[in-house]
Tab-separated table of C-alpha atoms and ligand atoms in Angstrom:
chain	number	residue	atom	x	y	z
A	2	MET	CA	-13.522	7.532	-46.878
A	3	ALA	CA	-15.935	4.685	-47.546
A	4	ARG	CA	-18.059	3.377	-44.701
A	5	PRO	CA	-15.492	1.937	-42.223
A	6	GLU	CA	-15.497	-1.819	-41.708
A	7	ASN	CA	-14.964	-1.599	-37.978
A	8	VAL	CA	-15.051	0.884	-35.146
A	9	THR	CA	-13.318	0.729	-31.772
A	10	ILE	CA	-14.836	2.787	-28.976
A	11	VAL	CA	-12.709	3.479	-25.901
A	12	GLY	CA	-14.908	4.066	-22.837
A	13	GLY	CA	-18.036	1.993	-22.213
A	14	SER	CA	-20.240	4.399	-20.315
A	15	LEU	CA	-22.822	6.932	-21.495
A	16	GLY	CA	-20.833	8.232	-24.477
A	17	GLY	CA	-19.410	4.910	-25.641
A	18	MET	CA	-22.595	2.872	-25.333
A	19	SER	CA	-24.828	5.619	-26.751
A	20	LEU	CA	-22.590	5.658	-29.796
A	21	ALA	CA	-22.762	1.856	-30.146
A	22	GLN	CA	-26.576	2.081	-29.973
A	23	GLU	CA	-26.682	4.883	-32.532
A	24	LEU	CA	-24.424	2.997	-34.953
A	25	ARG	CA	-26.727	-0.036	-34.859
A	26	ARG	CA	-29.845	2.158	-35.058
A	27	LEU	CA	-28.441	3.597	-38.293
A	28	GLY	CA	-28.007	0.078	-39.641
A	29	TYR	CA	-24.236	-0.127	-39.257
A	30	GLU	CA	-23.289	-3.807	-39.533
A	31	GLY	CA	-19.515	-3.532	-39.166
A	32	GLY	CA	-17.566	-4.714	-36.139
A	33	VAL	CA	-17.854	-2.585	-33.005
A	34	THR	CA	-15.387	-3.132	-30.161
A	35	VAL	CA	-15.892	-1.347	-26.838
A	36	ILE	CA	-12.979	-1.166	-24.388
A	37	GLY	CA	-14.144	-0.052	-20.936
A	38	ALA	CA	-12.084	0.334	-17.784
A	39	GLU	CA	-14.864	-0.243	-15.272
A	40	ARG	CA	-15.254	-3.880	-14.255
A	41	THR	CA	-18.973	-3.752	-13.784
A	42	ARG	CA	-21.304	-2.705	-16.588
A	43	ALA	CA	-20.379	0.967	-16.986
A	44	HIS	CA	-23.503	2.084	-18.813
A	45	TYR	CA	-25.349	3.353	-15.759
A	46	ASP	CA	-26.888	6.643	-14.712
A	47	ARG	CA	-23.860	8.321	-13.187
A	48	THR	CA	-25.915	11.370	-12.237
A	49	GLN	CA	-27.647	9.435	-9.437
A	50	LEU	CA	-24.370	8.607	-7.689
A	51	SER	CA	-24.353	11.872	-5.739
A	52	LYS	CA	-28.129	11.910	-5.255
A	53	ASP	CA	-30.544	8.989	-4.769
A	54	LEU	CA	-27.848	6.330	-4.577
A	55	LEU	CA	-26.228	8.106	-1.615
A	56	THR	CA	-29.491	8.648	0.224
A	57	GLY	CA	-30.613	5.057	-0.372
A	58	LEU	CA	-33.551	6.020	-2.613
A	59	ALA	CA	-31.901	4.180	-5.525
A	60	GLU	CA	-30.037	0.880	-5.678
A	61	PRO	CA	-27.330	0.016	-8.230
A	62	GLU	CA	-29.606	-2.304	-10.231
A	63	SER	CA	-32.006	0.569	-10.967
A	64	LEU	CA	-29.232	2.726	-12.453
A	65	TYR	CA	-28.385	0.546	-15.447
A	66	LEU	CA	-29.491	2.156	-18.703
A	67	MET	CA	-29.724	-1.091	-20.696
A	68	THR	CA	-30.519	-4.665	-19.790
A	69	GLU	CA	-27.908	-7.401	-20.397
A	70	GLU	CA	-30.121	-8.606	-23.289
A	71	GLU	CA	-30.221	-5.165	-24.916
A	72	VAL	CA	-26.435	-4.967	-24.703
A	73	ALA	CA	-26.090	-8.476	-26.176
A	74	ASP	CA	-28.426	-7.517	-29.056
A	75	LEU	CA	-25.952	-4.828	-30.171
A	76	GLY	CA	-23.483	-7.574	-31.124
A	77	LEU	CA	-20.438	-5.850	-29.665
A	78	ASP	CA	-16.994	-7.128	-28.866
A	79	LEU	CA	-17.263	-5.819	-25.302
A	80	ARG	CA	-14.065	-5.737	-23.262
A	81	THR	CA	-14.979	-4.564	-19.772
A	82	GLY	CA	-12.393	-4.164	-17.018
A	83	ARG	CA	-9.829	-3.285	-19.676
A	84	ARG	CA	-8.046	0.039	-19.950
A	85	ALA	CA	-6.660	1.480	-23.192
A	86	THR	CA	-3.043	2.479	-22.653
A	87	GLY	CA	-2.103	3.943	-26.024
A	88	LEU	CA	-3.196	4.819	-29.535
A	89	SER	CA	-1.063	4.486	-32.642
A	90	VAL	CA	-2.110	6.087	-35.908
A	91	ALA	CA	1.260	5.943	-37.608
A	92	THR	CA	0.328	3.619	-40.455
A	93	GLY	CA	-3.035	5.154	-41.244
A	94	ARG	CA	-4.744	2.167	-39.684
A	95	LYS	CA	-5.389	2.794	-35.993
A	96	SER	CA	-4.289	0.525	-33.201
A	97	VAL	CA	-5.362	0.775	-29.575
A	98	THR	CA	-3.129	-0.919	-27.013
A	99	VAL	CA	-4.858	-2.448	-24.006
A	100	ASP	CA	-3.584	-3.090	-20.468
A	101	ASP	CA	-3.759	-6.884	-20.935
A	102	GLY	CA	-0.972	-6.581	-23.541
A	103	SER	CA	-3.296	-6.987	-26.521
A	104	SER	CA	-3.994	-4.427	-29.211
A	105	VAL	CA	-7.106	-3.742	-31.272
A	106	GLU	CA	-6.841	-2.618	-34.895
A	107	ALA	CA	-9.604	-0.419	-36.279
A	108	ASP	CA	-10.558	1.773	-39.228
A	109	VAL	CA	-12.113	4.294	-36.844
A	110	VAL	CA	-11.400	4.925	-33.152
A	111	VAL	CA	-13.753	6.926	-30.934
A	112	ILE	CA	-12.519	8.356	-27.644
A	113	ALA	CA	-15.247	8.267	-24.969
A	114	THR	CA	-13.127	8.025	-21.818
A	115	GLY	CA	-14.935	10.775	-19.890
A	116	SER	CA	-13.271	12.539	-17.027
A	117	ALA	CA	-11.469	11.463	-13.889
A	118	ALA	CA	-11.682	13.073	-10.467
A	119	ARG	CA	-9.116	15.822	-10.002
A	120	ARG	CA	-6.739	14.765	-7.226
A	121	PRO	CA	-5.923	17.169	-4.392
A	122	PRO	CA	-2.485	18.781	-4.108
A	123	PHE	CA	-2.015	17.192	-0.636
A	124	PRO	CA	-1.767	13.545	0.512
A	125	ALA	CA	-5.251	12.031	0.784
A	126	ASP	CA	-4.545	8.344	1.249
A	127	LEU	CA	-6.559	7.858	4.437
A	128	ARG	CA	-9.595	5.704	5.147
A	129	GLY	CA	-12.774	7.778	5.091
A	130	VAL	CA	-11.543	9.960	2.199
A	131	HIS	CA	-13.239	9.563	-1.179
A	132	VAL	CA	-13.679	10.983	-4.646
A	133	LEU	CA	-16.951	10.357	-6.527
A	134	ARG	CA	-16.904	9.312	-10.182
A	135	THR	CA	-17.922	5.662	-10.345
A	136	LEU	CA	-20.567	3.383	-8.900
A	137	ASN	CA	-17.914	1.774	-6.691
A	138	ASP	CA	-16.855	5.225	-5.405
A	139	ALA	CA	-20.479	6.016	-4.574
A	140	LEU	CA	-21.060	2.708	-2.775
A	141	ALA	CA	-17.927	3.334	-0.683
A	142	VAL	CA	-19.180	6.837	0.239
A	143	ARG	CA	-22.619	5.419	1.072
A	144	THR	CA	-21.106	2.812	3.387
A	145	ASP	CA	-19.111	5.435	5.285
A	146	LEU	CA	-22.085	7.827	5.363
A	147	ALA	CA	-24.065	5.234	7.324
A	148	THR	CA	-21.819	5.722	10.371
A	149	ALA	CA	-20.328	9.186	9.792
A	150	THR	CA	-20.968	12.060	12.187
A	151	ASN	CA	-19.004	14.929	10.630
A	152	VAL	CA	-18.911	15.068	6.845
A	153	VAL	CA	-16.600	17.580	5.181
A	154	VAL	CA	-16.941	18.148	1.431
A	155	LEU	CA	-13.967	19.757	-0.283
A	156	GLY	CA	-15.142	21.810	-3.253
A	157	ALA	CA	-18.512	23.535	-3.737
A	158	GLY	CA	-18.973	22.534	-7.369
A	159	PHE	CA	-21.952	20.541	-8.677
A	160	ILE	CA	-20.918	17.169	-7.297
A	161	GLY	CA	-19.666	18.598	-3.981
A	162	CYS	CA	-22.945	20.454	-3.421
A	163	GLU	CA	-25.043	17.426	-4.336
A	164	VAL	CA	-23.070	15.186	-1.957
A	165	ALA	CA	-23.431	17.813	0.783
A	166	ALA	CA	-27.195	18.007	0.226
A	167	SER	CA	-27.529	14.203	0.291
A	168	ALA	CA	-25.462	13.878	3.478
A	169	ARG	CA	-27.320	16.729	5.165
A	170	SER	CA	-30.710	15.271	4.277
A	171	LEU	CA	-29.567	12.078	6.041
A	172	GLY	CA	-29.058	14.199	9.152
A	173	ARG	CA	-25.262	14.335	9.123
A	174	SER	CA	-23.356	17.415	10.201
A	175	VAL	CA	-21.967	18.774	6.903
A	176	THR	CA	-19.361	21.434	6.108
A	177	VAL	CA	-18.415	22.459	2.568
A	178	VAL	CA	-15.060	24.166	2.003
A	179	ASP	CA	-14.229	26.162	-1.115
A	180	LEU	CA	-11.883	28.967	-2.099
A	181	GLN	CA	-14.660	30.621	-4.106
A	182	PRO	CA	-17.041	33.136	-2.477
A	183	ALA	CA	-20.166	31.127	-3.454
A	184	PRO	CA	-20.989	27.572	-4.598
A	185	MET	CA	-20.614	26.888	-8.327
A	186	CYS	CA	-19.914	30.553	-8.961
A	187	THR	CA	-17.055	29.890	-11.407
A	188	VAL	CA	-19.688	28.456	-13.767
A	189	LEU	CA	-22.945	30.152	-12.723
A	190	GLY	CA	-21.695	33.500	-11.390
A	191	PRO	CA	-22.267	35.147	-7.993
A	192	VAL	CA	-26.057	35.716	-8.153
A	193	VAL	CA	-26.930	32.082	-8.755
A	194	GLY	CA	-24.014	31.014	-6.531
A	195	ASN	CA	-25.690	32.999	-3.757
A	196	HIS	CA	-28.927	31.103	-4.420
A	197	PHE	CA	-27.157	27.821	-3.701
A	198	ALA	CA	-25.400	29.268	-0.636
A	199	GLN	CA	-28.776	30.259	0.820
A	200	LEU	CA	-30.344	26.916	-0.114
A	201	HIS	CA	-27.641	25.045	1.807
A	202	ARG	CA	-27.378	27.368	4.798
A	203	ALA	CA	-31.148	27.321	5.336
A	204	ARG	CA	-30.923	23.554	5.751
A	205	GLY	CA	-28.015	23.600	8.147
A	206	THR	CA	-24.996	23.023	5.909
A	207	VAL	CA	-21.981	25.023	7.093
A	208	LEU	CA	-20.229	26.763	4.196
A	209	GLU	CA	-16.586	27.701	4.683
A	210	LEU	CA	-16.196	29.884	1.589
A	211	GLY	CA	-13.134	31.864	0.550
A	212	THR	CA	-11.127	29.267	2.472
A	213	GLY	CA	-8.485	26.852	1.208
A	214	VAL	CA	-7.611	23.354	2.387
A	215	ALA	CA	-4.047	22.859	3.628
A	216	GLY	CA	-4.320	19.110	4.186
A	217	LEU	CA	-5.992	16.227	5.963
A	218	VAL	CA	-5.447	15.080	9.543
A	219	GLY	CA	-5.401	11.439	10.685
A	220	ASP	CA	-3.129	8.395	10.969
A	221	ASP	CA	-5.015	5.570	9.330
A	222	HIS	CA	-8.550	7.054	9.188
A	223	VAL	CA	-9.243	10.721	8.535
A	224	SER	CA	-10.063	12.742	11.668
A	225	GLY	CA	-9.958	16.302	10.376
A	226	VAL	CA	-9.416	18.817	7.611
A	227	ARG	CA	-6.796	21.511	8.136
A	228	LEU	CA	-7.749	24.835	6.540
A	229	THR	CA	-5.257	27.346	5.192
A	230	ASP	CA	-6.202	29.747	8.021
A	231	GLY	CA	-4.934	27.163	10.544
A	232	ARG	CA	-8.298	25.879	11.827
A	233	VAL	CA	-8.983	22.148	11.859
A	234	LEU	CA	-12.507	20.869	11.105
A	235	ASP	CA	-13.514	17.546	12.691
A	236	ALA	CA	-14.205	15.006	9.971
A	237	ASP	CA	-14.806	11.275	9.857
A	238	LEU	CA	-15.863	11.362	6.193
A	239	VAL	CA	-14.271	13.591	3.562
A	240	VAL	CA	-15.482	13.748	-0.031
A	241	ILE	CA	-13.196	15.509	-2.472
A	242	GLY	CA	-15.122	17.359	-5.187
A	243	PHE	CA	-12.367	19.253	-6.952
A	244	GLY	CA	-13.923	18.749	-10.394
A	245	GLY	CA	-12.971	16.503	-13.260
A	246	VAL	CA	-10.026	16.303	-15.620
A	247	PRO	CA	-10.414	14.725	-19.068
A	248	ALA	CA	-9.237	11.097	-19.037
A	249	THR	CA	-6.854	11.520	-21.950
A	250	ASP	CA	-3.442	10.525	-20.512
A	251	TRP	CA	-3.511	7.357	-22.581
A	252	LEU	CA	-3.404	9.469	-25.773
A	253	ARG	CA	0.024	10.926	-24.980
A	254	GLY	CA	2.284	10.645	-28.027
A	255	SER	CA	-0.579	9.592	-30.314
A	256	GLY	CA	-0.603	12.812	-32.342
A	257	VAL	CA	-4.227	13.523	-31.384
A	258	ASP	CA	-4.536	17.173	-30.370
A	259	VAL	CA	-5.402	17.358	-26.644
A	260	ASP	CA	-5.872	20.646	-24.820
A	261	ASN	CA	-8.161	20.337	-21.781
A	262	GLY	CA	-9.903	17.509	-23.630
A	263	VAL	CA	-9.610	16.077	-27.115
A	264	VAL	CA	-9.975	19.019	-29.480
A	265	CYS	CA	-12.760	18.348	-32.014
A	266	ASP	CA	-14.699	20.184	-34.668
A	267	ASP	CA	-18.482	20.476	-34.303
A	268	ALA	CA	-18.818	17.012	-35.834
A	269	GLY	CA	-16.623	15.288	-33.220
A	270	ARG	CA	-13.644	14.827	-35.551
A	271	THR	CA	-10.151	15.255	-34.099
A	272	SER	CA	-6.847	16.397	-35.607
A	273	VAL	CA	-6.293	12.805	-36.826
A	274	ALA	CA	-8.477	11.433	-39.637
A	275	GLY	CA	-10.523	8.471	-38.437
A	276	VAL	CA	-10.239	9.382	-34.747
A	277	LEU	CA	-13.310	11.007	-33.188
A	278	ALA	CA	-14.239	11.896	-29.595
A	279	LEU	CA	-17.326	12.693	-27.556
A	280	GLY	CA	-18.575	13.273	-24.037
A	281	ASP	CA	-16.667	14.629	-21.062
A	282	ALA	CA	-13.280	13.747	-22.602
A	283	ALA	CA	-13.875	15.931	-25.662
A	284	ARG	CA	-13.809	19.644	-26.358
A	285	TRP	CA	-16.020	20.235	-29.388
A	286	HIS	CA	-16.013	23.463	-31.337
A	287	SER	CA	-19.194	25.320	-30.391
A	288	PRO	CA	-20.489	27.745	-33.041
A	289	ARG	CA	-22.727	29.160	-30.291
A	290	HIS	CA	-19.717	30.045	-28.101
A	291	GLY	CA	-17.361	30.706	-31.027
A	292	ARG	CA	-14.718	28.468	-29.410
A	293	PRO	CA	-14.157	24.875	-28.332
A	294	VAL	CA	-16.070	23.948	-25.177
A	295	ARG	CA	-15.655	20.954	-22.889
A	296	SER	CA	-18.839	20.155	-21.081
A	297	GLU	CA	-19.266	17.721	-18.221
A	298	HIS	CA	-23.031	17.432	-18.437
A	299	TRP	CA	-25.204	14.472	-19.253
A	300	ASN	CA	-27.512	16.135	-21.801
A	301	HIS	CA	-24.700	16.853	-24.260
A	302	VAL	CA	-23.546	13.303	-24.700
A	303	SER	CA	-26.416	11.646	-26.578
A	304	PRO	CA	-26.712	14.381	-29.263
A	305	GLN	CA	-22.950	14.104	-29.772
A	306	ALA	CA	-23.266	10.310	-30.135
A	307	THR	CA	-25.862	10.803	-32.872
A	308	VAL	CA	-23.629	13.263	-34.757
A	309	VAL	CA	-20.560	11.009	-34.471
A	310	ALA	CA	-22.517	7.923	-35.569
A	311	GLU	CA	-23.978	9.720	-38.606
A	312	ASN	CA	-20.530	10.860	-39.698
A	313	ILE	CA	-19.004	7.410	-39.207
A	314	VAL	CA	-21.722	5.677	-41.193
A	315	ALA	CA	-21.251	8.214	-44.005
A	316	GLY	CA	-17.459	7.766	-43.891
A	317	ALA	CA	-17.096	11.480	-43.062
A	318	VAL	CA	-14.443	10.955	-40.405
A	319	ALA	CA	-11.712	13.436	-41.400
A	320	ALA	CA	-11.904	17.031	-40.168
A	321	ASP	CA	-10.650	18.370	-43.518
A	322	GLY	CA	-13.623	16.763	-45.338
A	323	GLU	CA	-17.321	17.640	-45.366
A	324	ALA	CA	-19.321	16.422	-42.381
A	325	VAL	CA	-22.829	15.055	-42.926
A	326	SER	CA	-23.888	15.978	-39.396
A	327	ARG	CA	-22.868	18.755	-37.008
A	328	LEU	CA	-23.966	19.563	-33.471
A	329	ASP	CA	-26.374	22.420	-32.995
A	330	ALA	CA	-28.009	21.536	-29.675
A	331	LEU	CA	-28.567	24.214	-27.067
A	332	PRO	CA	-26.426	23.305	-24.016
A	333	SER	CA	-28.395	22.384	-20.909
A	334	PHE	CA	-27.991	20.717	-17.550
A	335	TRP	CA	-29.749	20.116	-14.247
A	336	THR	CA	-28.733	19.637	-10.645
A	337	ASP	CA	-30.864	18.260	-7.794
A	338	GLN	CA	-30.196	19.514	-4.270
A	339	PHE	CA	-32.460	19.276	-1.195
A	340	GLY	CA	-35.444	18.206	-3.265
A	341	THR	CA	-35.161	21.162	-5.648
A	342	ARG	CA	-34.320	20.757	-9.332
A	343	THR	CA	-32.356	23.563	-10.972
A	344	GLN	CA	-32.331	23.485	-14.776
A	345	LEU	CA	-30.357	25.690	-17.108
A	346	VAL	CA	-30.377	26.126	-20.890
A	347	GLY	CA	-27.807	28.139	-22.795
A	348	ALA	CA	-24.200	29.130	-22.356
A	349	PRO	CA	-23.819	31.432	-19.352
A	350	ASP	CA	-20.609	33.203	-18.524
A	351	PRO	CA	-19.999	33.885	-14.808
A	352	GLU	CA	-19.495	37.554	-15.741
A	353	ASP	CA	-22.958	37.830	-17.367
A	354	ASP	CA	-25.645	40.008	-15.801
A	355	VAL	CA	-28.480	38.065	-14.208
A	356	ASP	CA	-32.060	39.326	-14.393
A	357	ILE	CA	-34.307	37.662	-11.783
A	358	LEU	CA	-37.788	37.263	-13.313
A	359	ALA	CA	-39.554	35.342	-10.554
A	360	GLY	CA	-38.915	34.079	-7.035
A	361	ALA	CA	-35.888	34.856	-4.929
A	362	PRO	CA	-32.425	33.354	-4.423
A	363	GLY	CA	-32.510	30.414	-2.056
A	364	GLU	CA	-36.102	29.533	-2.943
A	365	SER	CA	-37.926	27.137	-5.172
A	366	GLY	CA	-39.560	29.077	-8.041
A	367	LEU	CA	-36.505	31.209	-8.879
A	368	VAL	CA	-36.413	32.059	-12.609
A	369	ALA	CA	-33.528	34.078	-14.032
A	370	VAL	CA	-32.102	35.074	-17.402
A	371	TYR	CA	-28.398	35.603	-18.010
A	372	THR	CA	-27.602	38.487	-20.374
A	373	ARG	CA	-24.478	39.756	-22.108
A	374	HIS	CA	-24.240	42.888	-24.256
A	375	GLY	CA	-28.050	43.171	-24.184
A	376	ARG	CA	-28.700	39.588	-25.344
A	377	ALA	CA	-30.063	36.559	-23.480
A	378	THR	CA	-27.339	33.924	-23.073
A	379	ALA	CA	-28.992	31.442	-20.696
A	380	ALA	CA	-32.101	30.825	-18.634
A	381	LEU	CA	-32.260	29.138	-15.262
A	382	ALA	CA	-35.269	27.854	-13.364
A	383	VAL	CA	-35.624	26.182	-9.974
A	384	ASP	CA	-38.584	23.797	-9.926
A	385	ALA	CA	-40.118	25.771	-12.795
A	386	PRO	CA	-39.745	23.663	-15.962
A	387	ARG	CA	-42.500	25.523	-17.818
A	388	ALA	CA	-40.754	28.872	-17.283
A	389	LEU	CA	-37.592	27.317	-18.631
A	390	ILE	CA	-39.372	26.119	-21.767
A	391	ARG	CA	-40.860	29.621	-22.233
A	392	HIS	CA	-37.394	31.188	-22.254
A	393	GLN	CA	-35.574	28.491	-24.190
A	394	ALA	CA	-36.316	29.927	-27.625
A	395	LEU	CA	-35.163	33.400	-26.560
A	396	VAL	CA	-31.863	31.959	-25.431
A	397	ALA	CA	-31.510	29.862	-28.579
A	398	ASP	CA	-32.005	32.992	-30.695
A	399	GLY	CA	-29.821	35.202	-28.458
A	400	ALA	CA	-32.835	37.525	-28.229
A	401	PRO	CA	-32.328	41.182	-27.236
A	402	TRP	CA	-32.781	41.654	-23.496
A	403	PRO	CA	-34.696	43.302	-21.884
A	404	ARG	CA	-37.305	42.526	-24.517
A	405	THR	CA	-38.320	45.650	-26.382
A	406	ASN	CA	-42.044	44.961	-25.951
A	407	GLY	CA	-41.531	44.962	-22.204
A	408	ALA	CA	-42.556	41.305	-21.897
A	409	ARG	CA	-40.529	39.137	-19.554
B	16	FAD	C1	-21.431	11.952	-9.338
B	16	FAD	C2	-21.832	12.592	-10.640
B	16	FAD	C3	-23.039	13.270	-10.723
B	16	FAD	C4	-23.421	13.899	-11.915
B	16	FAD	N1	-24.605	14.575	-11.967
B	16	FAD	C5	-24.956	15.227	-13.103
B	16	FAD	C6	-26.170	15.981	-13.152
B	16	FAD	O1	-26.921	16.069	-12.188
B	16	FAD	N2	-26.472	16.626	-14.308
B	16	FAD	C7	-25.659	16.566	-15.407
B	16	FAD	O2	-25.965	17.199	-16.429
B	16	FAD	N3	-24.512	15.836	-15.399
B	16	FAD	C8	-24.134	15.170	-14.273
B	16	FAD	N4	-22.971	14.436	-14.239
B	16	FAD	C9	-22.123	14.373	-15.447
B	16	FAD	C10	-22.481	13.191	-16.372
B	16	FAD	O3	-22.607	12.014	-15.646
B	16	FAD	C11	-21.364	13.091	-17.431
B	16	FAD	O4	-21.446	14.240	-18.238
B	16	FAD	C12	-21.472	11.830	-18.291
B	16	FAD	O5	-21.362	10.674	-17.492
B	16	FAD	C13	-20.357	11.833	-19.343
B	16	FAD	O6	-20.381	10.633	-20.059
B	16	FAD	P1	-19.041	10.057	-20.743
B	16	FAD	O7	-19.420	8.753	-21.338
B	16	FAD	O8	-18.416	11.103	-21.584
B	16	FAD	O9	-18.009	9.852	-19.545
B	16	FAD	P2	-18.093	8.888	-18.235
B	16	FAD	O10	-19.508	8.710	-17.877
B	16	FAD	O11	-17.134	9.483	-17.302
B	16	FAD	O12	-17.560	7.503	-18.813
B	16	FAD	C14	-16.255	7.320	-19.267
B	16	FAD	C15	-15.930	5.831	-19.177
B	16	FAD	O13	-14.643	5.624	-19.775
B	16	FAD	C16	-13.884	4.752	-18.954
B	16	FAD	N5	-12.443	4.985	-19.204
B	16	FAD	C17	-11.687	6.029	-18.788
B	16	FAD	N6	-10.414	5.885	-19.230
B	16	FAD	C18	-10.378	4.726	-19.946
B	16	FAD	C19	-9.358	4.049	-20.661
B	16	FAD	N7	-8.098	4.508	-20.764
B	16	FAD	N8	-9.675	2.874	-21.261
B	16	FAD	C20	-10.966	2.397	-21.207
B	16	FAD	N9	-11.971	3.000	-20.549
B	16	FAD	C21	-11.675	4.168	-19.933
B	16	FAD	C22	-14.324	5.125	-17.556
B	16	FAD	O14	-14.008	4.089	-16.640
B	16	FAD	C23	-15.828	5.329	-17.742
B	16	FAD	O15	-16.533	4.148	-17.588
B	16	FAD	C24	-22.559	13.802	-13.050
B	16	FAD	C25	-21.339	13.115	-12.962
B	16	FAD	C26	-20.981	12.500	-11.772
B	16	FAD	C27	-19.672	11.768	-11.680
């Protein structure tokens, strides 16, 4: 395909706006339309919503990643507060339908709709009950946190643990409930999960692990959380952190292959020529994992935007054609809890062995390497960025572990 004349991006947050920036950086002069569901500017640092924004160390204005002028300079047709409701690719030319009844025709469509909070399997329509995905969600949690006494967080994943740490550092009584035996252990495994359990318990968070939630108690405002073992926890603020689901409902019937995210090759191209996807909504093929992987971490999005932009500009937008750019970045993420920063590079499996090289679980200074079949798969460091850099190359190369020269 020749260089497309216009591109429509659905989703105006990190993925969508990074792509728009990359297209212009590469000199793309065609039309770029961005359809974004959030009413406010959506290109903000979402990672602060569970951290400094909740504790009051950051204000909304400081989270925006571009000024109004920088956005204007991109020369976009920006449609904020508008939700895409469907995608038609029947005629070869793509058409995105929008919730105001309009439709947008495009040579290339890029899906950057991220993920939505997973809803609980019980009624949760009470005041004082929140999920946390958007700036407005976070401001609502912050308002309730100001007067809350008993905070209960449902789900000990990344966002649940960060919210718990923020609420606890504000002096609230905090309980975290999760079916798993340790926080984040479905992703990071039991050893590192135990690190986070110790980190929280040492600062007074109550962890109800291996326990399910049967439902919420309250008439108009939440007053408690009923556990599956029959106990009821007092709660005047409940934050539901049951993870994210890819925001891909609007693609139903479009012909784009969706399976826990939009299925893409390692160049971001979907099953439909001229439709690409990136960010939390997408599941890119990972040569490193040997399978498609959907990641909900910030660091993956910008490299994907660069790859997608390079392929669009070159007209390489069909998965059965050659790509000019493919993703080869080492996965990485961070999480901040109780003033500690945990960073990870690589692709750990919760079943991997974990070799602790320095420090101890629950403490700042912990450095660990994940290994599988005698090879390093990931490295993790708590407040030890230099140690992480030292081990990054070993992980990238899948180096034998333990190292044969005895060095660690
Ligand atoms: C509270 C929180 C804390 C986080 N902390 C960390 C962290 O510490 N470290 C880390 O690595 N990652 C963190 N993340 C993850 C990181 O923010 C995401 O990986 C990143 O935001 C993904 O960018 P995205 O553009 O793909 O999706 P999103 O940022 O989710 O943006 C998607 C956008 O698409 C819009 N949209 C959805 N459906 C439609 C539709 N039909 N039509 C139009 N627009 C639509 C949404 O409204 C949204 O604005 C955190 C996420 C959250 C929510």
